[in-house]
Amino acid sequence: MEEQARLVDSTEITAQHSEDLQAASTEASQDTLSIPTETRSPLESRILEAFDLRNHSEAWGHFEELVQSGYARAAHYNIMLRSCSSSKAVRLLIQKMQSDGISPDADTYRALIKSLMFESKSEEARQVLTEMQAAGVKADAKVYSLLKISPDKVFKVRRTRLNEQLKNRKIDKAWSHFEQIVQTGSATLFEYNSMMLKGCDNSAEGRQLMQRMQSAGISPNNVTYGALISLLMLEGKSVDASQVLEEMQAAGVEPDNKTTRILDLSAESVSKINTNKLGALLQRGEHAKAWSHFEQIVQAGTAGIFQYSVMMKGCDNSAEGRQLMQRMQSAGISPNIVTYGSLISLLMVEGKSMEASQVVEELQAAGLEPGSKIKKKLDLSAKSRSKINTERLGALLQRGETAKAWSLFEQIVQAGMADVFQYSVMVKGCASSAEGRQLMQRMQSAGISPNTVTYAMLMRKLQLEGKSVEASQVLEEMQAAGVEASWETKAILRRTS
């Protein structure tokens, strides 16, 4: 357990600056009070709930809906400023805010000044104070206290922010924040090690980062070398890992017990850690990274039944699942009940019950017995299938894999399983309102009536294209069809009135 913990996390970066974290948490909760609970709209509640769950991408989605509805005000923009990882991002959002006809208030300027101060841009922060006063916005005590923040406090907050981003797997934001620290010339061994431990996805990235720190005049320590050795061991590159150990000793850094244990990891431990890593990447929706790491394991010849089985969850359709199973069999690895179960699930969701039954025969021929879980997969209800398909389409669109989403959707249509939920989610995948209208006509031709969500998606696309009259006509169509307009649907047209 100790060696696994060392590979996944590090106690060196966990319990730092708890007071700063608590202060940041308190400040964030105080921001939400600008929208009283009793007067919050459904969209406002969803934005704040998404923030509470640290799902910033979802919060941004709901915020855009609010902006498009015309109901967004300064308090909403100020809440979204909390998710900006740099002063540049804060500036861009403030510019958007102003172009939307909303004047920044004291909280808005305070967010920008705070971001600048923590980037060591004190002169720019003071210029913002001048802008603020010129706009007729009075600076309060909080603003002046920010301008007096000590370099030591800035250093601590930077560390806290970097650790929080890494802890919550906001890797892109963490790298952006790290680069800001490097640019100010204040990056230390601590920041480099933090990124080595949690920001590098493979040994190539780890090696590159180590070279950067050495070029900056910072000598790697036990933690740095240990992190690189960990990445190499997970990729099955034990020879390279041993060479790093030699580099470490040549540099006068003596390996500690943790480093030695990493090199002595059993094949079983490495397999377990790799399986957990792949599963975690898939769960976070980082499919490309999961497949990249899996291919490295395969090339190193260390991929086993557990890694192949977990990657079945990364297959977007039964064809990909079948192909992966054939790969593992060609590598001399026999599928187990989990592997077969994953393929059966993919087939059942696609409505291919006959093929799923054939897979059951295959697993029985391989000497395996279908248990209760397999039988449950074969008894998948139409409601469950619909929900799973809708979630799969939504996930593909969210990852930007629009082509795959359309391919899966067409399979669902051909199997006669498409319902209002799949059609509605795919309106999001339409590049224009014309495509959205065409898709709605397809669903109506198939005998499926659009619902509130379908109409709302089409109206939103029309409004974004500046077609406010057509958007209003869609609302009339909706009402004529006997579909009641929700608060959010009516809000979309607020700007056109």
Coordinates of N, CA, C and O in Angstrom, one line a residue, residues 42-108:
P42 N -33.9 28.7 -11.3 CA -33.4 27.4 -11.5 C -32.0 27.4 -12.1 O -31.1 26.7 -11.6
L43 N -31.7 28.3 -13.1 CA -30.4 28.4 -13.7 C -29.3 28.8 -12.7 O -28.2 28.3 -12.6
E44 N -29.7 29.9 -11.8 CA -28.8 30.4 -10.8 C -28.4 29.3 -9.9 O -27.2 29.1 -9.5
S45 N -29.4 28.5 -9.5 CA -29.1 27.4 -8.5 C -28.2 26.4 -9.1 O -27.3 25.8 -8.5
R46 N -28.4 26.1 -10.4 CA -27.5 25.1 -11.1 C -26.1 25.6 -11.2 O -25.1 24.8 -11.0
I47 N -25.9 26.9 -11.5 CA -24.6 27.4 -11.5 C -23.8 27.3 -10.2 O -22.7 26.8 -10.1
L48 N -24.5 27.6 -9.1 CA -23.9 27.5 -7.8 C -23.7 26.1 -7.4 O -22.7 25.8 -6.7
E49 N -24.6 25.2 -7.7 CA -24.5 23.8 -7.4 C -23.3 23.2 -8.1 O -22.5 22.4 -7.6
A50 N -23.1 23.6 -9.4 CA -21.9 23.1 -10.2 C -20.6 23.6 -9.5 O -19.7 22.9 -9.5
F51 N -20.6 24.8 -9.0 CA -19.4 25.3 -8.4 C -19.1 24.6 -7.1 O -18.0 24.2 -6.8
D52 N -20.2 24.3 -6.3 CA -20.0 23.5 -5.1 C -19.4 22.1 -5.4 O -18.6 21.6 -4.6
L53 N -19.8 21.5 -6.6 CA -19.3 20.2 -7.0 C -18.0 20.3 -7.7 O -17.5 19.3 -8.2
R54 N -17.4 21.6 -7.8 CA -16.2 21.9 -8.6 C -16.3 21.5 -10.1 O -15.3 21.2 -10.7
N55 N -17.5 21.5 -10.6 CA -17.7 21.2 -12.0 C -17.8 22.5 -12.8 O -18.9 23.0 -13.1
H56 N -16.7 23.1 -13.0 CA -16.7 24.5 -13.6 C -17.2 24.5 -15.1 O -17.8 25.4 -15.5
S57 N -17.0 23.4 -15.8 CA -17.4 23.3 -17.2 C -19.0 23.4 -17.2 O -19.6 24.0 -18.1
E58 N -19.6 22.7 -16.3 CA -21.1 22.7 -16.2 C -21.6 24.1 -15.8 O -22.6 24.6 -16.3
A59 N -20.8 24.7 -14.9 CA -21.2 26.0 -14.4 C -21.2 27.0 -15.6 O -22.1 27.8 -15.7
W60 N -20.1 26.9 -16.4 CA -20.0 27.8 -17.6 C -21.1 27.6 -18.6 O -21.7 28.5 -19.2
G61 N -21.5 26.3 -18.7 CA -22.6 26.0 -19.6 C -23.9 26.7 -19.2 O -24.7 27.3 -20.0
H62 N -24.2 26.6 -17.9 CA -25.4 27.2 -17.3 C -25.3 28.7 -17.4 O -26.3 29.4 -17.6
F63 N -24.1 29.2 -17.2 CA -23.9 30.7 -17.2 C -24.2 31.2 -18.6 O -24.9 32.3 -18.8
E64 N -23.7 30.5 -19.6 CA -24.0 30.9 -21.0 C -25.5 31.0 -21.3 O -26.0 31.8 -22.0
E65 N -26.2 30.0 -20.8 CA -27.7 29.9 -20.9 C -28.3 31.2 -20.3 O -29.2 31.8 -20.9
L66 N -27.8 31.6 -19.1 CA -28.3 32.7 -18.4 C -28.0 34.0 -19.2 O -28.8 34.9 -19.3
V67 N -26.8 34.1 -19.8 CA -26.4 35.3 -20.6 C -27.3 35.4 -21.8 O -27.8 36.4 -22.1
Q68 N -27.5 34.2 -22.5 CA -28.3 34.2 -23.7 C -29.8 34.6 -23.4 O -30.5 35.1 -24.2
S69 N -30.2 34.3 -22.2 CA -31.6 34.6 -21.8 C -31.8 36.1 -21.5 O -32.9 36.6 -21.5
G70 N -30.7 36.8 -21.3 CA -30.8 38.2 -21.0 C -30.9 38.5 -19.5 O -31.1 39.7 -19.2
Y71 N -30.9 37.5 -18.7 CA -31.1 37.7 -17.3 C -29.8 37.9 -16.5 O -29.9 38.1 -15.3
A72 N -28.7 37.7 -17.1 CA -27.4 37.8 -16.4 C -27.2 39.2 -15.9 O -27.4 40.2 -16.6
R73 N -26.6 39.3 -14.7 CA -26.3 40.6 -14.1 C -24.9 40.5 -13.5 O -24.3 39.5 -13.6
A74 N -24.4 41.6 -12.9 CA -23.1 41.7 -12.4 C -22.7 40.6 -11.5 O -21.6 40.0 -11.5
A75 N -23.7 40.2 -10.6 CA -23.4 39.2 -9.6 C -23.1 37.9 -10.2 O -22.2 37.1 -9.8
H76 N -23.7 37.6 -11.4 CA -23.4 36.3 -12.1 C -22.0 36.3 -12.7 O -21.3 35.3 -12.6
Y77 N -21.7 37.4 -13.3 CA -20.3 37.5 -13.9 C -19.3 37.4 -12.8 O -18.2 36.8 -13.0
N78 N -19.5 38.0 -11.7 CA -18.6 38.0 -10.6 C -18.4 36.6 -10.0 O -17.2 36.2 -9.6
I79 N -19.4 35.8 -10.0 CA -19.3 34.4 -9.6 C -18.4 33.7 -10.5 O -17.5 32.9 -10.2
M80 N -18.6 33.9 -11.9 CA -17.8 33.2 -12.9 C -16.4 33.6 -12.9 O -15.5 32.9 -13.3
L81 N -16.1 34.8 -12.4 CA -14.7 35.3 -12.3 C -13.9 34.4 -11.4 O -12.7 34.3 -11.6
R82 N -14.5 33.7 -10.5 CA -13.8 32.8 -9.6 C -13.2 31.6 -10.3 O -12.3 31.0 -9.8
S83 N -13.7 31.3 -11.5 CA -13.1 30.1 -12.2 C -12.1 30.5 -13.2 O -11.5 29.7 -13.9
C84 N -11.8 31.8 -13.3 CA -10.7 32.3 -14.2 C -9.4 32.0 -13.6 O -9.1 32.4 -12.4
S85 N -8.5 31.4 -14.3 CA -7.2 31.0 -13.8 C -6.1 32.1 -14.0 O -5.0 31.8 -13.5
S86 N -6.4 33.2 -14.6 CA -5.4 34.2 -14.8 C -6.0 35.6 -14.9 O -7.2 35.7 -15.2
S87 N -5.2 36.6 -14.8 CA -5.8 38.0 -14.9 C -6.2 38.2 -16.4 O -7.2 39.0 -16.6
K88 N -5.6 37.6 -17.3 CA -6.0 37.7 -18.7 C -7.4 37.2 -18.9 O -8.2 37.8 -19.6
A89 N -7.7 36.0 -18.3 CA -9.0 35.4 -18.4 C -10.0 36.3 -17.7 O -11.2 36.5 -18.2
V90 N -9.6 36.9 -16.6 CA -10.5 37.8 -15.9 C -10.8 39.1 -16.7 O -12.0 39.5 -16.9
R91 N -9.8 39.6 -17.4 CA -10.0 40.8 -18.3 C -11.0 40.4 -19.4 O -11.8 41.2 -19.7
L92 N -10.8 39.3 -20.0 CA -11.7 38.9 -21.1 C -13.1 38.8 -20.7 O -14.0 39.2 -21.4
L93 N -13.3 38.2 -19.5 CA -14.7 38.1 -19.0 C -15.3 39.5 -18.7 O -16.5 39.7 -19.0
I94 N -14.5 40.4 -18.2 CA -15.0 41.7 -17.9 C -15.3 42.4 -19.2 O -16.3 43.2 -19.3
Q95 N -14.5 42.2 -20.2 CA -14.8 42.8 -21.5 C -16.1 42.3 -22.1 O -16.9 43.1 -22.7
K96 N -16.3 41.0 -21.9 CA -17.6 40.4 -22.4 C -18.7 41.0 -21.6 O -19.8 41.3 -22.2
M97 N -18.5 41.2 -20.3 CA -19.5 41.7 -19.4 C -19.9 43.1 -19.9 O -21.1 43.5 -20.0
Q98 N -18.9 44.0 -20.2 CA -19.2 45.3 -20.7 C -19.9 45.3 -22.1 O -20.7 46.1 -22.3
S99 N -19.4 44.4 -23.0 CA -20.1 44.3 -24.3 C -21.5 43.9 -24.2 O -22.3 44.2 -25.1
D100 N -21.8 43.2 -23.1 CA -23.2 42.8 -22.9 C -24.0 43.9 -22.2 O -25.2 43.6 -21.8
G101 N -23.4 45.0 -22.0 CA -24.1 46.1 -21.4 C -24.2 46.2 -19.9 O -25.1 46.8 -19.3
I102 N -23.3 45.4 -19.3 CA -23.4 45.3 -17.8 C -22.1 46.0 -17.2 O -21.0 45.6 -17.6
S103 N -22.3 46.9 -16.4 CA -21.1 47.7 -15.8 C -20.5 46.9 -14.6 O -21.2 46.4 -13.8
P104 N -19.2 46.8 -14.6 CA -18.5 46.1 -13.5 C -18.7 46.9 -12.2 O -18.8 48.1 -12.2
D105 N -18.8 46.2 -11.1 CA -19.0 46.8 -9.8 C -17.7 46.6 -9.0 O -16.7 46.1 -9.5
A106 N -17.8 46.9 -7.7 CA -16.6 46.8 -6.9 C -16.1 45.4 -6.8 O -14.8 45.2 -6.8
D107 N -17.0 44.4 -6.7 CA -16.5 43.0 -6.6 C -15.8 42.6 -7.9 O -14.8 41.8 -7.9
T108 N -16.2 43.1 -9.1 CA -15.6 42.8 -10.3 C -14.1 43.3 -10.4 O -13.2 42.6 -10.7

